[in-house]
GROMACS .gro file of N, CA and C in nm:
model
  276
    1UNK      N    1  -1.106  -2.042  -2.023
    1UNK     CA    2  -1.206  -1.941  -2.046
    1UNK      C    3  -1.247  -1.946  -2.192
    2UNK      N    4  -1.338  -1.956  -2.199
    2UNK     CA    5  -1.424  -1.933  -2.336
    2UNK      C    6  -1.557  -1.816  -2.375
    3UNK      N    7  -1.611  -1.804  -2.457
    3UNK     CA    8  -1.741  -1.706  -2.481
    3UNK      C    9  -1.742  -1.665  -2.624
    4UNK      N   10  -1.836  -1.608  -2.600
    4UNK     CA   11  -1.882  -1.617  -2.797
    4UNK      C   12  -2.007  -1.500  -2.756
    5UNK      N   13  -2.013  -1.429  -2.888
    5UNK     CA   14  -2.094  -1.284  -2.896
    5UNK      C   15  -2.081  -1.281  -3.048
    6UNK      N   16  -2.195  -1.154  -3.052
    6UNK     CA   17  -2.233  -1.100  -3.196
    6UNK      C   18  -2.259  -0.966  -3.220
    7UNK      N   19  -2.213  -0.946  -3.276
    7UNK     CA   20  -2.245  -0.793  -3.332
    7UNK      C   21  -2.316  -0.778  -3.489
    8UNK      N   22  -2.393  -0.733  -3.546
    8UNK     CA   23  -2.474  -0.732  -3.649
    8UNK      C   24  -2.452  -0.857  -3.739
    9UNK      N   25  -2.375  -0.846  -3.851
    9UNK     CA   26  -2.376  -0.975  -3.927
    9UNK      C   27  -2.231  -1.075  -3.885
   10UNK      N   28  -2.157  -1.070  -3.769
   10UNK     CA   29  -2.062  -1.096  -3.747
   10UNK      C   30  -2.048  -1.197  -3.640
   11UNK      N   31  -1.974  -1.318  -3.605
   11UNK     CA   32  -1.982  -1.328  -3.465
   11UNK      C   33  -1.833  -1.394  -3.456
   12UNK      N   34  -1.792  -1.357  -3.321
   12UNK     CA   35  -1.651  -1.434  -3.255
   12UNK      C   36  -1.661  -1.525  -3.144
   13UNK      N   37  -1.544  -1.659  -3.148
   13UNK     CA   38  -1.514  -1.743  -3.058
   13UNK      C   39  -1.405  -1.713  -2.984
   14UNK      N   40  -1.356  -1.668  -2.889
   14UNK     CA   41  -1.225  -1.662  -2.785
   14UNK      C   42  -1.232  -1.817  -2.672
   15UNK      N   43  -1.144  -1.854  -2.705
   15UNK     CA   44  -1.126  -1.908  -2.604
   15UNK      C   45  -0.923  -1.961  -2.576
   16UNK      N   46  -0.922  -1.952  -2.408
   16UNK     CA   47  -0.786  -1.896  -2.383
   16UNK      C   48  -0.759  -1.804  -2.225
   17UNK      N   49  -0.655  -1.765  -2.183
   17UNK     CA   50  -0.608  -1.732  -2.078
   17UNK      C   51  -0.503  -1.652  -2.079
   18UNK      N   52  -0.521  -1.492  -2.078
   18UNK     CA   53  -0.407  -1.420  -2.071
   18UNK      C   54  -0.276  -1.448  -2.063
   19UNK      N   55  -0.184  -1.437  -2.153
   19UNK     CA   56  -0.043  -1.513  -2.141
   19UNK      C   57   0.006  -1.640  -2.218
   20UNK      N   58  -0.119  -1.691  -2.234
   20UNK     CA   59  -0.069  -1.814  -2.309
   20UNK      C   60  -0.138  -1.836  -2.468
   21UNK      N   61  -0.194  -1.910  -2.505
   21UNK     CA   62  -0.194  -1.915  -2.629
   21UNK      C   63  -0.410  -1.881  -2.596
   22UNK      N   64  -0.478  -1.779  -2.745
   22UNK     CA   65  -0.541  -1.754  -2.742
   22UNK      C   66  -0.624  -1.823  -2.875
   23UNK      N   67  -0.746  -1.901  -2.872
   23UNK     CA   68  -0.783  -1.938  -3.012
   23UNK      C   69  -0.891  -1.825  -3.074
   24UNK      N   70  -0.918  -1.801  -3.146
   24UNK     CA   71  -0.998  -1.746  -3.205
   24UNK      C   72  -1.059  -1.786  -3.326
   25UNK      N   73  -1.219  -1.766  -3.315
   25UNK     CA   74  -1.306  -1.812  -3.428
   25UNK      C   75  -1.408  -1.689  -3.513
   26UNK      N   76  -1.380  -1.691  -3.657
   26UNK     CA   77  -1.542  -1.540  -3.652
   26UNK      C   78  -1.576  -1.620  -3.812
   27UNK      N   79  -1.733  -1.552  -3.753
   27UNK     CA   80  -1.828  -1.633  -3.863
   27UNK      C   81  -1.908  -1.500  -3.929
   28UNK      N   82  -1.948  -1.525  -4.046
   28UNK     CA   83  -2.049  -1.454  -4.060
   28UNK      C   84  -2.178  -1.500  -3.998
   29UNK      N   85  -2.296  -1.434  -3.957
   29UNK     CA   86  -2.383  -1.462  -3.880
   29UNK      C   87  -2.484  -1.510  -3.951
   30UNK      N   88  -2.560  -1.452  -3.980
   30UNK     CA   89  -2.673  -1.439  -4.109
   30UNK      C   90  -2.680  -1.462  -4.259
   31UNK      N   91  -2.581  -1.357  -4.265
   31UNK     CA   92  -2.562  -1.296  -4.424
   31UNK      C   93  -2.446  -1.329  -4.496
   32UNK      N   94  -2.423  -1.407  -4.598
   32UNK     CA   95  -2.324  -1.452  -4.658
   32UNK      C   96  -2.272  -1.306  -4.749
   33UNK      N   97  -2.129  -1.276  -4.722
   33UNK     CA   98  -2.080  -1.141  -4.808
   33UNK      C   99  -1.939  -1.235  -4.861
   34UNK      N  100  -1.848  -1.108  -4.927
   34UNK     CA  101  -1.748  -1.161  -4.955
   34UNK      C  102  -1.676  -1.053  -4.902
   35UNK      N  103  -1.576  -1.045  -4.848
   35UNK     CA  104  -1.456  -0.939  -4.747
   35UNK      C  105  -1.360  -1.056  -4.683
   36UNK      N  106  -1.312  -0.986  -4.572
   36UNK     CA  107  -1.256  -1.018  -4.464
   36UNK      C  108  -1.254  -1.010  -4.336
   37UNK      N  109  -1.231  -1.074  -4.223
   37UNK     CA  110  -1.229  -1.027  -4.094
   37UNK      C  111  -1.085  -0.951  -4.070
   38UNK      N  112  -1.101  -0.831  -3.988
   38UNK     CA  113  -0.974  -0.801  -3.920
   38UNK      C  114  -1.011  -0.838  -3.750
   39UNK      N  115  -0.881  -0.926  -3.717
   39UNK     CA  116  -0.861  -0.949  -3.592
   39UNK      C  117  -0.758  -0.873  -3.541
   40UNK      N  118  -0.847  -0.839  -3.394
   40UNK     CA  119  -0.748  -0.698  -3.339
   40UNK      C  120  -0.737  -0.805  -3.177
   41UNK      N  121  -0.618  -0.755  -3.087
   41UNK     CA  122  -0.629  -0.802  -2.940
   41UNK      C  123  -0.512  -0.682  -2.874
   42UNK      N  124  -0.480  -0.679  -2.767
   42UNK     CA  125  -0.417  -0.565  -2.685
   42UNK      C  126  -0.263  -0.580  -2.796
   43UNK      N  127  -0.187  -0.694  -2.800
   43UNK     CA  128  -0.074  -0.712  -2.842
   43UNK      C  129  -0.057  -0.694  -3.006
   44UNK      N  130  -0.167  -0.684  -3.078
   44UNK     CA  131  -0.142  -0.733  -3.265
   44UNK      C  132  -0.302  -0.709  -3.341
   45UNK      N  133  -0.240  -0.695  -3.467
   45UNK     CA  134  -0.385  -0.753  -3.537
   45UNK      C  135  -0.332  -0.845  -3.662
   46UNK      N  136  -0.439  -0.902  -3.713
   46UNK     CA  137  -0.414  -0.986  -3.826
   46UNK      C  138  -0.586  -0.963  -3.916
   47UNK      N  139  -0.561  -0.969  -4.065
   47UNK     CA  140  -0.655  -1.042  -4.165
   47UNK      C  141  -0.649  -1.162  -4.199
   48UNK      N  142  -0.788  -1.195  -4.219
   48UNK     CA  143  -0.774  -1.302  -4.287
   48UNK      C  144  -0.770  -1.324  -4.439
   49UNK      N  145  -0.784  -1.421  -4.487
   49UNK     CA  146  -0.772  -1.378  -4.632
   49UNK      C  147  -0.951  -1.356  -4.716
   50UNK      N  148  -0.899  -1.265  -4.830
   50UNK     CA  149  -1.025  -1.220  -4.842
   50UNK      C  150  -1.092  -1.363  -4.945
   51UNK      N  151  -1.255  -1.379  -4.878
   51UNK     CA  152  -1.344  -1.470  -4.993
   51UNK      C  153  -1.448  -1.483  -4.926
   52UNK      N  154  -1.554  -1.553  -4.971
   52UNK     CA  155  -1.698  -1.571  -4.904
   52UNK      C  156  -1.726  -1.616  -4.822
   53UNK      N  157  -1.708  -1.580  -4.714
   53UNK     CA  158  -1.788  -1.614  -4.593
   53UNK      C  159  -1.977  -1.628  -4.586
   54UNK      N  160  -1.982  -1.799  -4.583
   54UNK     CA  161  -2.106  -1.827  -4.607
   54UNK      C  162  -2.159  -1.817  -4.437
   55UNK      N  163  -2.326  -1.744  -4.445
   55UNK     CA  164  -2.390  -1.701  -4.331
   55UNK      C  165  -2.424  -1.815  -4.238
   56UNK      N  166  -2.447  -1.798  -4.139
   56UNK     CA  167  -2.471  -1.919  -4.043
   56UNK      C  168  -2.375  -2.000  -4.024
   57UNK      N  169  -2.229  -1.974  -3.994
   57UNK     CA  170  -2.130  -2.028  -4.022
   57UNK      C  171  -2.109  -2.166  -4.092
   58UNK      N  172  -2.149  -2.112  -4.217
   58UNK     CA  173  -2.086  -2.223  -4.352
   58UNK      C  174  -1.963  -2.300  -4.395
   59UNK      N  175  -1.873  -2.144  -4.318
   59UNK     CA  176  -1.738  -2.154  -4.264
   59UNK      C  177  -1.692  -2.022  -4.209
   60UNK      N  178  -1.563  -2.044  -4.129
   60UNK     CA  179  -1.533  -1.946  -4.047
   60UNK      C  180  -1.357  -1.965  -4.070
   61UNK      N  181  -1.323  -1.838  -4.015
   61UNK     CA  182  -1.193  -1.794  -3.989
   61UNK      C  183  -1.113  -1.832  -3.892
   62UNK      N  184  -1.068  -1.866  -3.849
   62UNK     CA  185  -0.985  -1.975  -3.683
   62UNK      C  186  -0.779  -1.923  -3.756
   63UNK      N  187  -0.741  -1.893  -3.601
   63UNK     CA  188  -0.669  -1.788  -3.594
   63UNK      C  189  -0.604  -1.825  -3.446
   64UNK      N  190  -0.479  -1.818  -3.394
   64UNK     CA  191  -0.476  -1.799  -3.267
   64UNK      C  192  -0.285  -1.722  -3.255
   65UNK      N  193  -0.260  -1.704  -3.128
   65UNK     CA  194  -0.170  -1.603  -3.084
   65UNK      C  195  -0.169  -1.591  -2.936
   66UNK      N  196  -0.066  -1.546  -2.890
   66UNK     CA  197  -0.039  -1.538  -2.771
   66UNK      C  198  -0.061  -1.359  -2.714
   67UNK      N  199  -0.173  -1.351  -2.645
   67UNK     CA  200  -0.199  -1.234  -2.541
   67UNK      C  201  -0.245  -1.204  -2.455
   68UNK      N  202  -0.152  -1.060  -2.377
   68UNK     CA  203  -0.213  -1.043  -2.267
   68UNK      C  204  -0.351  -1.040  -2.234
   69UNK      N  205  -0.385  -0.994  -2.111
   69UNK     CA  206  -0.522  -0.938  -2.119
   69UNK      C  207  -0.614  -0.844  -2.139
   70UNK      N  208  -0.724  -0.832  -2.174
   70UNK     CA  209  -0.771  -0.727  -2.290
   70UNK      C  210  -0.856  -0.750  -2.346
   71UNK      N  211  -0.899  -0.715  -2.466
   71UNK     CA  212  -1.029  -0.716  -2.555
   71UNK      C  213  -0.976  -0.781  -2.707
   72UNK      N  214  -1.067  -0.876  -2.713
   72UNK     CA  215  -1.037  -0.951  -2.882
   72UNK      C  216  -1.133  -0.899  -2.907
   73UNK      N  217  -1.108  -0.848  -3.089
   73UNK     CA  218  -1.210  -0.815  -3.164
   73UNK      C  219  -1.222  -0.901  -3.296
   74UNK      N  220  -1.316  -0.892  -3.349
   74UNK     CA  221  -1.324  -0.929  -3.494
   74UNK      C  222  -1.439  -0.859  -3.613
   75UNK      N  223  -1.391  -0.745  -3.665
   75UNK     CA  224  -1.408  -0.672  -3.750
   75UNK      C  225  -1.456  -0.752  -3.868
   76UNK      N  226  -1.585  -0.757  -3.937
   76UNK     CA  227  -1.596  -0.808  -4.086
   76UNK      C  228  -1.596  -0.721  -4.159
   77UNK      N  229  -1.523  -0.699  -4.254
   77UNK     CA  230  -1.565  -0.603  -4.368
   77UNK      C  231  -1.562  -0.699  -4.506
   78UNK      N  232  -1.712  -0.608  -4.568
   78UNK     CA  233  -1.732  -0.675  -4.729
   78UNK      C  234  -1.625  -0.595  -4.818
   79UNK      N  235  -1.599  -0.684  -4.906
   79UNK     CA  236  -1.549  -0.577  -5.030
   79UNK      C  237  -1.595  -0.470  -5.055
   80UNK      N  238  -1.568  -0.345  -5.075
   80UNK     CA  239  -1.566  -0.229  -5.113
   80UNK      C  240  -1.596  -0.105  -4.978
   81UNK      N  241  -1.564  -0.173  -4.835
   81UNK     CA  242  -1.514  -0.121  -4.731
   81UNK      C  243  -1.667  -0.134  -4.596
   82UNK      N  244  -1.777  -0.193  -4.702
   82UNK     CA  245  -1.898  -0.225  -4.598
   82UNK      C  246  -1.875  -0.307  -4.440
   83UNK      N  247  -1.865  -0.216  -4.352
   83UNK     CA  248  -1.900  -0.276  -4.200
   83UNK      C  249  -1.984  -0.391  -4.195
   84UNK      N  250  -1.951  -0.508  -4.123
   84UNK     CA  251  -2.059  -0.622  -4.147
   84UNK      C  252  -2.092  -0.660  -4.015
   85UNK      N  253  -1.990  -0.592  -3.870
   85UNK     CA  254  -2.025  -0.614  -3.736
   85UNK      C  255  -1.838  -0.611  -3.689
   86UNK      N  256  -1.825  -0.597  -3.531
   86UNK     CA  257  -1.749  -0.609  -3.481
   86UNK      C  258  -1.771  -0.670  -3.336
   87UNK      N  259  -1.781  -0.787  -3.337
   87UNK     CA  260  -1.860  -0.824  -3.215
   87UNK      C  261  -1.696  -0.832  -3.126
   88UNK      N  262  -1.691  -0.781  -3.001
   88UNK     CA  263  -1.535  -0.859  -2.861
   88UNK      C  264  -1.597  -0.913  -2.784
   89UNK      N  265  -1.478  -1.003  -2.758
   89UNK     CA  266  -1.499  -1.058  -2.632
   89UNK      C  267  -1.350  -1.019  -2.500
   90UNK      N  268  -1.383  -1.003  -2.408
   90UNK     CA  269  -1.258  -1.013  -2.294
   90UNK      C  270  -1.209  -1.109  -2.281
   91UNK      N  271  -1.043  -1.131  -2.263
   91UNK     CA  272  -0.967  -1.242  -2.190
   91UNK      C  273  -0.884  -1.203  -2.093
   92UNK      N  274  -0.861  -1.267  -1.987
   92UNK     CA  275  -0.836  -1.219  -1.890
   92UNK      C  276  -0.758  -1.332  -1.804
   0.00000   0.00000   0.00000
């Protein structure tokens, strides 16, 4: 299973199968900021580390973990606490 979505300046890759190992990808979309993503899923969350995420994926964040089924998220925030999108996807 795979899929990919966007939420304002943000976007995520899931791909994976409840139970076993889950990959995850998030880009900035558009707009190059400097922050971090927080990755959330039913079992955990993680950051990434904070620096510039260039727009149109210039580069991206890649991440993976083992979980159930549920909703992956990926939260961007800029430095000084600016929302940049939270686009999920389901795995199941």
């Amino acid at each position: 299973m795979s899929a990919t979505g966007c939420n304002n300046n943000v976007c995520i890759y899931v791909s994976g199968n409840a139970g076993g190992t889950i990959l995850v990808q998030a880009w900035a979309r558009n707009t190059t900021f400097t922050g971090y993503f927080h990755v959330t899923w039913p079992s955990g969350s993680r950051n990434s580390a904070t620096q510039t995420w260039i727009g149109s994926k210039g580069n991206y964040y890649s991440t993976s973990f083992t979980s159930p089924a549920g909703t992956v998220c990926a939260q961007g925030i800029a430095n000084g606490g600016a929302a940049q999108g939270n686009p999920c996807e389901g795995v199941s």
